[in-house]
Amino acid sequence: MPGLIRGVARTAVVAGTATAVSGRVQRRQAEKFASRDQEIAANRAEGYYQGMEQAAGQAPPPPPPAAAAQVDVVAQLKELAELRDQGILTDEEFAAQKAKLLA
């Protein structure tokens, strides 16, 4: 029985020592990486604020000219109708071109 108690005691000492060393290593690593994490967070925040400043300084992009495109379609439809009326285009060709323009 004394051998069994000695083995259990030795195991407890080894386990306790390993736990203490492991805890110390974790604390050192946490301290080491805490400063690095703070630097990374500061750099990200700085980049974010620079991006916001740049975005605020720029004018918003102009809207696409939708009205001009509609006028062109109307004008092209009128031209196609004139060509059809003159006999240059058949009714089928006119319908096909009209479908292309309106699609």
PDB file of N, CA and C in Angstrom:
ATOM      1  N   MET A   1       0.804  -1.198   0.000  1.00  0.00           N
ATOM      2  CA  MET A   1       0.000   0.000   0.000  1.00  0.00           C
ATOM      3  C   MET A   1       0.849   1.264   0.000  1.00  0.00           C
ATOM      4  N   PRO A   2       1.993   1.274   0.696  1.00  0.00           N
ATOM      5  CA  PRO A   2       2.804   2.483   0.657  1.00  0.00           C
ATOM      6  C   PRO A   2       3.275   2.800  -0.763  1.00  0.00           C
ATOM      7  N   GLY A   3       3.512   1.807  -1.585  1.00  0.00           N
ATOM      8  CA  GLY A   3       3.930   2.051  -2.969  1.00  0.00           C
ATOM      9  C   GLY A   3       2.822   2.693  -3.778  1.00  0.00           C
ATOM     10  N   LEU A   4       1.603   2.297  -3.502  1.00  0.00           N
ATOM     11  CA  LEU A   4       0.453   2.853  -4.203  1.00  0.00           C
ATOM     12  C   LEU A   4       0.259   4.320  -3.830  1.00  0.00           C
ATOM     13  N   ILE A   5       0.404   4.626  -2.544  1.00  0.00           N
ATOM     14  CA  ILE A   5       0.239   6.011  -2.084  1.00  0.00           C
ATOM     15  C   ILE A   5       1.356   6.878  -2.650  1.00  0.00           C
ATOM     16  N   ARG A   6       2.568   6.318  -2.691  1.00  0.00           N
ATOM     17  CA  ARG A   6       3.693   7.066  -3.259  1.00  0.00           C
ATOM     18  C   ARG A   6       3.439   7.362  -4.740  1.00  0.00           C
ATOM     19  N   GLY A   7       2.911   6.415  -5.484  1.00  0.00           N
ATOM     20  CA  GLY A   7       2.616   6.615  -6.909  1.00  0.00           C
ATOM     21  C   GLY A   7       1.532   7.658  -7.119  1.00  0.00           C
ATOM     22  N   VAL A   8       0.513   7.614  -6.291  1.00  0.00           N
ATOM     23  CA  VAL A   8      -0.570   8.589  -6.388  1.00  0.00           C
ATOM     24  C   VAL A   8      -0.053   9.977  -6.041  1.00  0.00           C
ATOM     25  N   ALA A   9       0.785  10.056  -4.994  1.00  0.00           N
ATOM     26  CA  ALA A   9       1.333  11.355  -4.597  1.00  0.00           C
ATOM     27  C   ALA A   9       2.222  11.924  -5.693  1.00  0.00           C
ATOM     28  N   ARG A  10       3.048  11.079  -6.299  1.00  0.00           N
ATOM     29  CA  ARG A  10       3.927  11.520  -7.384  1.00  0.00           C
ATOM     30  C   ARG A  10       3.092  12.019  -8.561  1.00  0.00           C
ATOM     31  N   THR A  11       2.055  11.317  -8.900  1.00  0.00           N
ATOM     32  CA  THR A  11       1.178  11.717  -9.999  1.00  0.00           C
ATOM     33  C   THR A  11       0.521  13.061  -9.700  1.00  0.00           C
ATOM     34  N   ALA A  12       0.115  13.251  -8.435  1.00  0.00           N
ATOM     35  CA  ALA A  12      -0.521  14.511  -8.053  1.00  0.00           C
ATOM     36  C   ALA A  12       0.470  15.665  -8.155  1.00  0.00           C
ATOM     37  N   VAL A  13       1.706  15.451  -7.744  1.00  0.00           N
ATOM     38  CA  VAL A  13       2.735  16.501  -7.826  1.00  0.00           C
ATOM     39  C   VAL A  13       3.031  16.840  -9.278  1.00  0.00           C
ATOM     40  N   VAL A  14       3.187  15.827 -10.110  1.00  0.00           N
ATOM     41  CA  VAL A  14       3.464  16.059 -11.529  1.00  0.00           C
ATOM     42  C   VAL A  14       2.302  16.804 -12.178  1.00  0.00           C
ATOM     43  N   ALA A  15       1.083  16.366 -11.891  1.00  0.00           N
ATOM     44  CA  ALA A  15      -0.090  17.019 -12.476  1.00  0.00           C
ATOM     45  C   ALA A  15      -0.202  18.460 -11.993  1.00  0.00           C
ATOM     46  N   GLY A  16       0.048  18.702 -10.706  1.00  0.00           N
ATOM     47  CA  GLY A  16      -0.014  20.068 -10.175  1.00  0.00           C
ATOM     48  C   GLY A  16       1.040  20.958 -10.791  1.00  0.00           C
ATOM     49  N   THR A  17       2.268  20.413 -10.953  1.00  0.00           N
ATOM     50  CA  THR A  17       3.337  21.184 -11.571  1.00  0.00           C
ATOM     51  C   THR A  17       2.992  21.502 -13.021  1.00  0.00           C
ATOM     52  N   ALA A  18       2.488  20.528 -13.741  1.00  0.00           N
ATOM     53  CA  ALA A  18       2.121  20.749 -15.136  1.00  0.00           C
ATOM     54  C   ALA A  18       1.031  21.797 -15.259  1.00  0.00           C
ATOM     55  N   THR A  19       0.071  21.765 -14.370  1.00  0.00           N
ATOM     56  CA  THR A  19      -1.009  22.753 -14.389  1.00  0.00           C
ATOM     57  C   THR A  19      -0.471  24.151 -14.113  1.00  0.00           C
ATOM     58  N   ALA A  20       0.448  24.258 -13.153  1.00  0.00           N
ATOM     59  CA  ALA A  20       1.013  25.565 -12.827  1.00  0.00           C
ATOM     60  C   ALA A  20       1.832  26.115 -13.985  1.00  0.00           C
ATOM     61  N   VAL A  21       2.639  25.250 -14.593  1.00  0.00           N
ATOM     62  CA  VAL A  21       3.458  25.689 -15.730  1.00  0.00           C
ATOM     63  C   VAL A  21       2.567  26.082 -16.893  1.00  0.00           C
ATOM     64  N   SER A  22       1.552  25.301 -17.146  1.00  0.00           N
ATOM     65  CA  SER A  22       0.639  25.594 -18.243  1.00  0.00           C
ATOM     66  C   SER A  22      -0.057  26.934 -18.022  1.00  0.00           C
ATOM     67  N   GLY A  23      -0.502  27.181 -16.793  1.00  0.00           N
ATOM     68  CA  GLY A  23      -1.156  28.455 -16.484  1.00  0.00           C
ATOM     69  C   GLY A  23      -0.221  29.630 -16.668  1.00  0.00           C
ATOM     70  N   ARG A  24       1.033  29.466 -16.260  1.00  0.00           N
ATOM     71  CA  ARG A  24       2.025  30.531 -16.409  1.00  0.00           C
ATOM     72  C   ARG A  24       2.291  30.819 -17.889  1.00  0.00           C
ATOM     73  N   VAL A  25       2.404  29.765 -18.679  1.00  0.00           N
ATOM     74  CA  VAL A  25       2.637  29.932 -20.117  1.00  0.00           C
ATOM     75  C   VAL A  25       1.449  30.649 -20.756  1.00  0.00           C
ATOM     76  N   GLN A  26       0.246  30.288 -20.378  1.00  0.00           N
ATOM     77  CA  GLN A  26      -0.934  30.936 -20.942  1.00  0.00           C
ATOM     78  C   GLN A  26      -0.984  32.416 -20.581  1.00  0.00           C
ATOM     79  N   ARG A  27      -0.640  32.761 -19.348  1.00  0.00           N
ATOM     80  CA  ARG A  27      -0.634  34.167 -18.938  1.00  0.00           C
ATOM     81  C   ARG A  27       0.411  34.952 -19.729  1.00  0.00           C
ATOM     82  N   ARG A  28       1.599  34.381 -19.896  1.00  0.00           N
ATOM     83  CA  ARG A  28       2.650  35.079 -20.658  1.00  0.00           C
ATOM     84  C   ARG A  28       2.218  35.295 -22.101  1.00  0.00           C
ATOM     85  N   GLN A  29       1.642  34.275 -22.706  1.00  0.00           N
ATOM     86  CA  GLN A  29       1.193  34.419 -24.084  1.00  0.00           C
ATOM     87  C   GLN A  29       0.074  35.442 -24.197  1.00  0.00           C
ATOM     88  N   ALA A  30      -0.824  35.447 -23.229  1.00  0.00           N
ATOM     89  CA  ALA A  30      -1.917  36.423 -23.252  1.00  0.00           C
ATOM     90  C   ALA A  30      -1.372  37.840 -23.151  1.00  0.00           C
ATOM     91  N   GLU A  31      -0.378  38.043 -22.278  1.00  0.00           N
ATOM     92  CA  GLU A  31       0.231  39.371 -22.151  1.00  0.00           C
ATOM     93  C   GLU A  31       0.968  39.746 -23.425  1.00  0.00           C
ATOM     94  N   LYS A  32       1.666  38.790 -24.007  1.00  0.00           N
ATOM     95  CA  LYS A  32       2.437  39.048 -25.232  1.00  0.00           C
ATOM     96  C   LYS A  32       1.513  39.432 -26.389  1.00  0.00           C
ATOM     97  N   PHE A  33       0.435  38.690 -26.535  1.00  0.00           N
ATOM     98  CA  PHE A  33      -0.448  38.918 -27.666  1.00  0.00           C
ATOM     99  C   PHE A  33      -1.461  40.030 -27.424  1.00  0.00           C
ATOM    100  N   ALA A  34      -1.639  40.449 -26.187  1.00  0.00           N
ATOM    101  CA  ALA A  34      -2.586  41.528 -25.893  1.00  0.00           C
ATOM    102  C   ALA A  34      -2.137  42.819 -26.559  1.00  0.00           C
ATOM    103  N   SER A  35      -0.851  43.131 -26.483  1.00  0.00           N
ATOM    104  CA  SER A  35      -0.369  44.364 -27.116  1.00  0.00           C
ATOM    105  C   SER A  35      -0.486  44.268 -28.635  1.00  0.00           C
ATOM    106  N   ARG A  36      -0.202  43.095 -29.180  1.00  0.00           N
ATOM    107  CA  ARG A  36      -0.317  42.925 -30.627  1.00  0.00           C
ATOM    108  C   ARG A  36      -1.767  43.070 -31.062  1.00  0.00           C
ATOM    109  N   ASP A  37      -2.692  42.515 -30.293  1.00  0.00           N
ATOM    110  CA  ASP A  37      -4.107  42.628 -30.626  1.00  0.00           C
ATOM    111  C   ASP A  37      -4.587  44.076 -30.554  1.00  0.00           C
ATOM    112  N   GLN A  38      -4.068  44.828 -29.597  1.00  0.00           N
ATOM    113  CA  GLN A  38      -4.428  46.244 -29.484  1.00  0.00           C
ATOM    114  C   GLN A  38      -3.918  47.016 -30.700  1.00  0.00           C
ATOM    115  N   GLU A  39      -2.716  46.708 -31.167  1.00  0.00           N
ATOM    116  CA  GLU A  39      -2.171  47.372 -32.350  1.00  0.00           C
ATOM    117  C   GLU A  39      -3.010  47.055 -33.582  1.00  0.00           C
ATOM    118  N   ILE A  40      -3.379  45.802 -33.711  1.00  0.00           N
ATOM    119  CA  ILE A  40      -4.201  45.402 -34.866  1.00  0.00           C
ATOM    120  C   ILE A  40      -5.542  46.119 -34.834  1.00  0.00           C
ATOM    121  N   ALA A  41      -6.160  46.173 -33.668  1.00  0.00           N
ATOM    122  CA  ALA A  41      -7.453  46.856 -33.545  1.00  0.00           C
ATOM    123  C   ALA A  41      -7.311  48.344 -33.848  1.00  0.00           C
ATOM    124  N   ALA A  42      -6.214  48.959 -33.385  1.00  0.00           N
ATOM    125  CA  ALA A  42      -5.995  50.381 -33.658  1.00  0.00           C
ATOM    126  C   ALA A  42      -5.801  50.615 -35.151  1.00  0.00           C
ATOM    127  N   ASN A  43      -5.058  49.743 -35.822  1.00  0.00           N
ATOM    128  CA  ASN A  43      -4.833  49.890 -37.264  1.00  0.00           C
ATOM    129  C   ASN A  43      -6.130  49.725 -38.041  1.00  0.00           C
ATOM    130  N   ARG A  44      -6.950  48.785 -37.624  1.00  0.00           N
ATOM    131  CA  ARG A  44      -8.229  48.599 -38.306  1.00  0.00           C
ATOM    132  C   ARG A  44      -9.133  49.811 -38.120  1.00  0.00           C
ATOM    133  N   ALA A  45      -9.168  50.325 -36.903  1.00  0.00           N
ATOM    134  CA  ALA A  45     -10.005  51.498 -36.638  1.00  0.00           C
ATOM    135  C   ALA A  45      -9.509  52.694 -37.440  1.00  0.00           C
ATOM    136  N   GLU A  46      -8.195  52.858 -37.507  1.00  0.00           N
ATOM    137  CA  GLU A  46      -7.626  53.981 -38.272  1.00  0.00           C
ATOM    138  C   GLU A  46      -7.988  53.852 -39.747  1.00  0.00           C
ATOM    139  N   GLY A  47      -7.862  52.650 -40.293  1.00  0.00           N
ATOM    140  CA  GLY A  47      -8.231  52.430 -41.690  1.00  0.00           C
ATOM    141  C   GLY A  47      -9.704  52.672 -41.931  1.00  0.00           C
ATOM    142  N   TYR A  48     -10.540  52.272 -40.980  1.00  0.00           N
ATOM    143  CA  TYR A  48     -11.976  52.489 -41.108  1.00  0.00           C
ATOM    144  C   TYR A  48     -12.285  53.976 -41.155  1.00  0.00           C
ATOM    145  N   TYR A  49     -11.678  54.739 -40.238  1.00  0.00           N
ATOM    146  CA  TYR A  49     -11.954  56.165 -40.193  1.00  0.00           C
ATOM    147  C   TYR A  49     -11.395  56.881 -41.423  1.00  0.00           C
ATOM    148  N   GLN A  50     -10.260  56.436 -41.929  1.00  0.00           N
ATOM    149  CA  GLN A  50      -9.729  57.033 -43.157  1.00  0.00           C
ATOM    150  C   GLN A  50     -10.671  56.771 -44.320  1.00  0.00           C
ATOM    151  N   GLY A  51     -11.191  55.555 -44.394  1.00  0.00           N
ATOM    152  CA  GLY A  51     -12.148  55.227 -45.459  1.00  0.00           C
ATOM    153  C   GLY A  51     -13.410  56.056 -45.357  1.00  0.00           C
ATOM    154  N   MET A  52     -13.873  56.291 -44.124  1.00  0.00           N
ATOM    155  CA  MET A  52     -15.070  57.103 -43.938  1.00  0.00           C
ATOM    156  C   MET A  52     -14.817  58.551 -44.346  1.00  0.00           C
ATOM    157  N   GLU A  53     -13.626  59.060 -44.026  1.00  0.00           N
ATOM    158  CA  GLU A  53     -13.293  60.432 -44.409  1.00  0.00           C
ATOM    159  C   GLU A  53     -13.223  60.566 -45.926  1.00  0.00           C
ATOM    160  N   GLN A  54     -12.632  59.581 -46.578  1.00  0.00           N
ATOM    161  CA  GLN A  54     -12.539  59.628 -48.029  1.00  0.00           C
ATOM    162  C   GLN A  54     -13.923  59.555 -48.662  1.00  0.00           C
ATOM    163  N   ALA A  55     -14.767  58.690 -48.112  1.00  0.00           N
ATOM    164  CA  ALA A  55     -16.120  58.560 -48.659  1.00  0.00           C
ATOM    165  C   ALA A  55     -16.924  59.835 -48.446  1.00  0.00           C
ATOM    166  N   ALA A  56     -16.700  60.506 -47.310  1.00  0.00           N
ATOM    167  CA  ALA A  56     -17.430  61.742 -47.039  1.00  0.00           C
ATOM    168  C   ALA A  56     -16.952  62.869 -47.954  1.00  0.00           C
ATOM    169  N   GLY A  57     -15.696  62.833 -48.343  1.00  0.00           N
ATOM    170  CA  GLY A  57     -15.142  63.885 -49.188  1.00  0.00           C
ATOM    171  C   GLY A  57     -15.535  63.752 -50.647  1.00  0.00           C
ATOM    172  N   GLN A  58     -15.937  62.581 -51.055  1.00  0.00           N
ATOM    173  CA  GLN A  58     -16.290  62.356 -52.450  1.00  0.00           C
ATOM    174  C   GLN A  58     -17.774  62.618 -52.670  1.00  0.00           C
ATOM    175  N   ALA A  59     -18.076  63.129 -53.841  1.00  0.00           N
ATOM    176  CA  ALA A  59     -19.472  63.350 -54.200  1.00  0.00           C
ATOM    177  C   ALA A  59     -20.098  62.018 -54.583  1.00  0.00           C
ATOM    178  N   PRO A  60     -21.373  61.845 -54.336  1.00  0.00           N
ATOM    179  CA  PRO A  60     -22.023  60.587 -54.737  1.00  0.00           C
ATOM    180  C   PRO A  60     -22.014  60.461 -56.254  1.00  0.00           C
ATOM    181  N   PRO A  61     -21.987  59.264 -56.776  1.00  0.00           N
ATOM    182  CA  PRO A  61     -21.957  59.094 -58.232  1.00  0.00           C
ATOM    183  C   PRO A  61     -23.246  59.622 -58.853  1.00  0.00           C
ATOM    184  N   PRO A  62     -23.154  60.188 -60.034  1.00  0.00           N
ATOM    185  CA  PRO A  62     -24.352  60.737 -60.681  1.00  0.00           C
ATOM    186  C   PRO A  62     -25.311  59.610 -61.071  1.00  0.00           C
ATOM    187  N   PRO A  63     -26.598  59.891 -61.051  1.00  0.00           N
ATOM    188  CA  PRO A  63     -27.564  58.859 -61.445  1.00  0.00           C
ATOM    189  C   PRO A  63     -27.459  58.591 -62.945  1.00  0.00           C
ATOM    190  N   PRO A  64     -27.791  57.401 -63.382  1.00  0.00           N
ATOM    191  CA  PRO A  64     -27.705  57.090 -64.813  1.00  0.00           C
ATOM    192  C   PRO A  64     -28.737  57.892 -65.597  1.00  0.00           C
ATOM    193  N   PRO A  65     -28.410  58.286 -66.794  1.00  0.00           N
ATOM    194  CA  PRO A  65     -29.339  59.103 -67.603  1.00  0.00           C
ATOM    195  C   PRO A  65     -30.450  58.243 -68.183  1.00  0.00           C
ATOM    196  N   ALA A  66     -31.483  57.988 -67.398  1.00  0.00           N
ATOM    197  CA  ALA A  66     -32.594  57.143 -67.840  1.00  0.00           C
ATOM    198  C   ALA A  66     -33.492  57.876 -68.834  1.00  0.00           C
ATOM    199  N   ALA A  67     -33.707  59.167 -68.655  1.00  0.00           N
ATOM    200  CA  ALA A  67     -34.608  59.913 -69.531  1.00  0.00           C
ATOM    201  C   ALA A  67     -34.061  59.982 -70.951  1.00  0.00           C
ATOM    202  N   ALA A  68     -32.768  60.134 -71.099  1.00  0.00           N
ATOM    203  CA  ALA A  68     -32.176  60.222 -72.433  1.00  0.00           C
ATOM    204  C   ALA A  68     -32.349  58.911 -73.188  1.00  0.00           C
ATOM    205  N   ALA A  69     -32.263  57.791 -72.489  1.00  0.00           N
ATOM    206  CA  ALA A  69     -32.420  56.491 -73.136  1.00  0.00           C
ATOM    207  C   ALA A  69     -33.843  56.325 -73.652  1.00  0.00           C
ATOM    208  N   GLN A  70     -34.842  56.808 -72.918  1.00  0.00           N
ATOM    209  CA  GLN A  70     -36.224  56.690 -73.365  1.00  0.00           C
ATOM    210  C   GLN A  70     -36.470  57.547 -74.603  1.00  0.00           C
ATOM    211  N   VAL A  71     -35.869  58.714 -74.635  1.00  0.00           N
ATOM    212  CA  VAL A  71     -36.041  59.589 -75.797  1.00  0.00           C
ATOM    213  C   VAL A  71     -35.438  58.927 -77.022  1.00  0.00           C
ATOM    214  N   ASP A  72     -34.293  58.295 -76.883  1.00  0.00           N
ATOM    215  CA  ASP A  72     -33.667  57.624 -78.013  1.00  0.00           C
ATOM    216  C   ASP A  72     -34.541  56.484 -78.526  1.00  0.00           C
ATOM    217  N   VAL A  73     -35.156  55.737 -77.621  1.00  0.00           N
ATOM    218  CA  VAL A  73     -36.022  54.633 -78.030  1.00  0.00           C
ATOM    219  C   VAL A  73     -37.218  55.169 -78.805  1.00  0.00           C
ATOM    220  N   VAL A  74     -37.782  56.239 -78.319  1.00  0.00           N
ATOM    221  CA  VAL A  74     -38.937  56.828 -79.012  1.00  0.00           C
ATOM    222  C   VAL A  74     -38.526  57.316 -80.398  1.00  0.00           C
ATOM    223  N   ALA A  75     -37.377  57.956 -80.466  1.00  0.00           N
ATOM    224  CA  ALA A  75     -36.902  58.466 -81.755  1.00  0.00           C
ATOM    225  C   ALA A  75     -36.633  57.311 -82.722  1.00  0.00           C
ATOM    226  N   GLN A  76     -36.044  56.239 -82.206  1.00  0.00           N
ATOM    227  CA  GLN A  76     -35.767  55.100 -83.074  1.00  0.00           C
ATOM    228  C   GLN A  76     -37.055  54.438 -83.545  1.00  0.00           C
ATOM    229  N   LEU A  77     -38.051  54.379 -82.658  1.00  0.00           N
ATOM    230  CA  LEU A  77     -39.340  53.816 -83.079  1.00  0.00           C
ATOM    231  C   LEU A  77     -39.980  54.667 -84.177  1.00  0.00           C
ATOM    232  N   LYS A  78     -39.849  55.988 -84.042  1.00  0.00           N
ATOM    233  CA  LYS A  78     -40.401  56.870 -85.078  1.00  0.00           C
ATOM    234  C   LYS A  78     -39.685  56.646 -86.403  1.00  0.00           C
ATOM    235  N   GLU A  79     -38.353  56.483 -86.347  1.00  0.00           N
ATOM    236  CA  GLU A  79     -37.594  56.238 -87.583  1.00  0.00           C
ATOM    237  C   GLU A  79     -38.005  54.917 -88.227  1.00  0.00           C
ATOM    238  N   LEU A  80     -38.181  53.893 -87.398  1.00  0.00           N
ATOM    239  CA  LEU A  80     -38.610  52.597 -87.937  1.00  0.00           C
ATOM    240  C   LEU A  80     -39.998  52.697 -88.571  1.00  0.00           C
ATOM    241  N   ALA A  81     -40.892  53.457 -87.920  1.00  0.00           N
ATOM    242  CA  ALA A  81     -42.236  53.621 -88.475  1.00  0.00           C
ATOM    243  C   ALA A  81     -42.177  54.342 -89.823  1.00  0.00           C
ATOM    244  N   GLU A  82     -41.303  55.341 -89.928  1.00  0.00           N
ATOM    245  CA  GLU A  82     -41.152  56.050 -91.202  1.00  0.00           C
ATOM    246  C   GLU A  82     -40.627  55.120 -92.286  1.00  0.00           C
ATOM    247  N   LEU A  83     -39.642  54.278 -91.919  1.00  0.00           N
ATOM    248  CA  LEU A  83     -39.101  53.332 -92.894  1.00  0.00           C
ATOM    249  C   LEU A  83     -40.174  52.324 -93.328  1.00  0.00           C
ATOM    250  N   ARG A  84     -41.015  51.924 -92.388  1.00  0.00           N
ATOM    251  CA  ARG A  84     -42.103  50.998 -92.725  1.00  0.00           C
ATOM    252  C   ARG A  84     -43.111  51.692 -93.645  1.00  0.00           C
ATOM    253  N   ASP A  85     -43.425  52.960 -93.316  1.00  0.00           N
ATOM    254  CA  ASP A  85     -44.393  53.702 -94.123  1.00  0.00           C
ATOM    255  C   ASP A  85     -43.863  53.945 -95.529  1.00  0.00           C
ATOM    256  N   GLN A  86     -42.561  54.088 -95.671  1.00  0.00           N
ATOM    257  CA  GLN A  86     -41.952  54.320 -96.988  1.00  0.00           C
ATOM    258  C   GLN A  86     -41.840  53.023 -97.784  1.00  0.00           C
ATOM    259  N   GLY A  87     -42.058  51.891 -97.101  1.00  0.00           N
ATOM    260  CA  GLY A  87     -41.990  50.604 -97.799  1.00  0.00           C
ATOM    261  C   GLY A  87     -40.607  49.978 -97.743  1.00  0.00           C
ATOM    262  N   ILE A  88     -39.684  50.587 -97.015  1.00  0.00           N
ATOM    263  CA  ILE A  88     -38.334  50.029 -96.925  1.00  0.00           C
ATOM    264  C   ILE A  88     -38.332  48.794 -96.012  1.00  0.00           C
ATOM    265  N   LEU A  89     -39.132  48.847 -94.928  1.00  0.00           N
ATOM    266  CA  LEU A  89     -39.248  47.720 -93.998  1.00  0.00           C
ATOM    267  C   LEU A  89     -40.607  47.070 -94.150  1.00  0.00           C
ATOM    268  N   THR A  90     -40.636  45.757 -94.011  1.00  0.00           N
ATOM    269  CA  THR A  90     -41.927  45.054 -93.992  1.00  0.00           C
ATOM    270  C   THR A  90     -42.485  45.128 -92.568  1.00  0.00           C
ATOM    271  N   ASP A  91     -43.753  44.732 -92.439  1.00  0.00           N
ATOM    272  CA  ASP A  91     -44.375  44.742 -91.113  1.00  0.00           C
ATOM    273  C   ASP A  91     -43.660  43.773 -90.165  1.00  0.00           C
ATOM    274  N   GLU A  92     -43.195  42.628 -90.685  1.00  0.00           N
ATOM    275  CA  GLU A  92     -42.493  41.652 -89.848  1.00  0.00           C
ATOM    276  C   GLU A  92     -41.154  42.215 -89.372  1.00  0.00           C
ATOM    277  N   GLU A  93     -40.415  42.876 -90.273  1.00  0.00           N
ATOM    278  CA  GLU A  93     -39.127  43.467 -89.898  1.00  0.00           C
ATOM    279  C   GLU A  93     -39.332  44.585 -88.872  1.00  0.00           C
ATOM    280  N   PHE A  94     -40.389  45.374 -89.090  1.00  0.00           N
ATOM    281  CA  PHE A  94     -40.687  46.454 -88.141  1.00  0.00           C
ATOM    282  C   PHE A  94     -40.992  45.875 -86.760  1.00  0.00           C
ATOM    283  N   ALA A  95     -41.808  44.811 -86.710  1.00  0.00           N
ATOM    284  CA  ALA A  95     -42.172  44.195 -85.435  1.00  0.00           C
ATOM    285  C   ALA A  95     -40.936  43.616 -84.742  1.00  0.00           C
ATOM    286  N   ALA A  96     -40.018  43.025 -85.509  1.00  0.00           N
ATOM    287  CA  ALA A  96     -38.818  42.435 -84.923  1.00  0.00           C
ATOM    288  C   ALA A  96     -37.917  43.530 -84.337  1.00  0.00           C
ATOM    289  N   GLN A  97     -37.739  44.621 -85.083  1.00  0.00           N
ATOM    290  CA  GLN A  97     -36.889  45.725 -84.596  1.00  0.00           C
ATOM    291  C   GLN A  97     -37.530  46.415 -83.388  1.00  0.00           C
ATOM    292  N   LYS A  98     -38.843  46.538 -83.428  1.00  0.00           N
ATOM    293  CA  LYS A  98     -39.547  47.147 -82.302  1.00  0.00           C
ATOM    294  C   LYS A  98     -39.391  46.296 -81.040  1.00  0.00           C
ATOM    295  N   ALA A  99     -39.473  44.981 -81.194  1.00  0.00           N
ATOM    296  CA  ALA A  99     -39.313  44.075 -80.056  1.00  0.00           C
ATOM    297  C   ALA A  99     -37.903  44.192 -79.480  1.00  0.00           C
ATOM    298  N   LYS A 100     -36.902  44.330 -80.349  1.00  0.00           N
ATOM    299  CA  LYS A 100     -35.510  44.508 -79.879  1.00  0.00           C
ATOM    300  C   LYS A 100     -35.367  45.781 -79.064  1.00  0.00           C
ATOM    301  N   LEU A 101     -35.947  46.858 -79.550  1.00  0.00           N
ATOM    302  CA  LEU A 101     -35.827  48.143 -78.861  1.00  0.00           C
ATOM    303  C   LEU A 101     -36.534  48.138 -77.511  1.00  0.00           C
ATOM    304  N   LEU A 102     -37.681  47.498 -77.449  1.00  0.00           N
ATOM    305  CA  LEU A 102     -38.464  47.513 -76.219  1.00  0.00           C
ATOM    306  C   LEU A 102     -38.020  46.467 -75.210  1.00  0.00           C
ATOM    307  N   ALA A 103     -37.189  45.530 -75.629  1.00  0.00           N
ATOM    308  CA  ALA A 103     -36.736  44.478 -74.697  1.00  0.00           C
ATOM    309  C   ALA A 103     -35.618  44.928 -73.803  1.00  0.00           C
TER     310      ALA A 103
END
